[in-house]
GROMACS .gro file of C-alpha atoms in nm:
model
   77
    1UNK     CA    1 -13.339 -14.599  23.747
    2UNK     CA    2 -13.643 -14.399  23.789
    3UNK     CA    3 -13.630 -14.217  24.149
    4UNK     CA    4 -13.995 -14.322  24.133
    5UNK     CA    5 -13.842 -14.689  24.150
    6UNK     CA    6 -13.622 -14.634  24.451
    7UNK     CA    7 -13.842 -14.718  24.762
    8UNK     CA    8 -13.845 -15.072  24.590
    9UNK     CA    9 -13.452 -15.063  24.603
   10UNK     CA   10 -13.493 -14.939  24.929
   11UNK     CA   11 -13.694 -15.244  25.052
   12UNK     CA   12 -13.450 -15.503  24.888
   13UNK     CA   13 -13.117 -15.608  25.083
   14UNK     CA   14 -12.877 -15.370  25.060
   15UNK     CA   15 -12.592 -15.401  24.820
   16UNK     CA   16 -12.257 -15.308  24.913
   17UNK     CA   17 -12.119 -14.964  24.623
   18UNK     CA   18 -11.798 -14.869  24.594
   19UNK     CA   19 -11.789 -14.436  24.637
   20UNK     CA   20 -11.496 -14.311  24.466
   21UNK     CA   21 -11.570 -13.917  24.522
   22UNK     CA   22 -11.624 -13.716  24.819
   23UNK     CA   23 -11.924 -13.406  24.776
   24UNK     CA   24 -11.998 -13.190  25.035
   25UNK     CA   25 -12.375 -13.039  25.023
   26UNK     CA   26 -12.557 -12.821  25.199
   27UNK     CA   27 -12.918 -12.888  25.169
   28UNK     CA   28 -13.201 -12.631  25.253
   29UNK     CA   29 -13.370 -12.695  25.554
   30UNK     CA   30 -13.688 -12.882  25.434
   31UNK     CA   31 -13.479 -13.123  25.179
   32UNK     CA   32 -13.253 -13.231  25.489
   33UNK     CA   33 -13.594 -13.274  25.633
   34UNK     CA   34 -13.725 -13.483  25.346
   35UNK     CA   35 -13.347 -13.702  25.326
   36UNK     CA   36 -13.431 -13.799  25.695
   37UNK     CA   37 -13.751 -13.920  25.717
   38UNK     CA   38 -13.679 -14.155  25.349
   39UNK     CA   39 -13.413 -14.283  25.589
   40UNK     CA   40 -13.623 -14.334  25.893
   41UNK     CA   41 -13.857 -14.518  25.662
   42UNK     CA   42 -13.534 -14.715  25.546
   43UNK     CA   43 -13.401 -14.806  25.823
   44UNK     CA   44 -13.151 -15.056  25.640
   45UNK     CA   45 -13.050 -14.705  25.446
   46UNK     CA   46 -12.824 -14.438  25.548
   47UNK     CA   47 -12.876 -14.052  25.449
   48UNK     CA   48 -12.605 -14.064  25.225
   49UNK     CA   49 -12.698 -14.404  25.120
   50UNK     CA   50 -13.065 -14.199  24.992
   51UNK     CA   51 -12.866 -13.933  24.871
   52UNK     CA   52 -12.647 -14.123  24.668
   53UNK     CA   53 -12.939 -14.281  24.469
   54UNK     CA   54 -13.152 -14.004  24.464
   55UNK     CA   55 -12.877 -13.843  24.302
   56UNK     CA   56 -12.751 -14.123  24.071
   57UNK     CA   57 -13.135 -14.174  23.982
   58UNK     CA   58 -13.166 -13.789  23.882
   59UNK     CA   59 -12.854 -13.807  23.669
   60UNK     CA   60 -12.930 -14.148  23.511
   61UNK     CA   61 -13.306 -13.934  23.375
   62UNK     CA   62 -13.091 -13.644  23.256
   63UNK     CA   63 -12.842 -13.847  23.066
   64UNK     CA   64 -13.104 -14.030  22.906
   65UNK     CA   65 -13.253 -13.711  22.719
   66UNK     CA   66 -13.101 -13.359  22.595
   67UNK     CA   67 -12.806 -13.229  22.571
   68UNK     CA   68 -12.681 -13.409  22.844
   69UNK     CA   69 -12.688 -13.756  22.687
   70UNK     CA   70 -12.553 -13.582  22.321
   71UNK     CA   71 -12.209 -13.509  22.546
   72UNK     CA   72 -12.194 -13.781  22.687
   73UNK     CA   73 -12.241 -13.963  22.359
   74UNK     CA   74 -11.971 -13.728  22.176
   75UNK     CA   75 -11.739 -13.884  22.503
   76UNK     CA   76 -11.782 -14.244  22.404
   77UNK     CA   77 -11.662 -14.185  22.022
   0.00000   0.00000   0.00000
C-alpha cells in the first residue's frame, strides 16, 4: 500500500489488527502535530493507528525496491 492510499483506508470502517511488537517513538514536534491532525480528521483512528499505517505503508514502499527488497528476497530462500 502507498502512503497516499491511506486516507481512503481511514475513511472505511476500521478493521482489527494484531500488534505483536511495541516501539517507543520520539517524534519532532511538527511530525507529532501532523499525526494529531490526521487523528482529528479521521476520528475512528487513534494516533497509534495512524502511525502504524504510515510506517507500514512506508515499509511496503521500501520493500518493493532496492536493497531492502533484495535482503527480504534472500531471506525467503
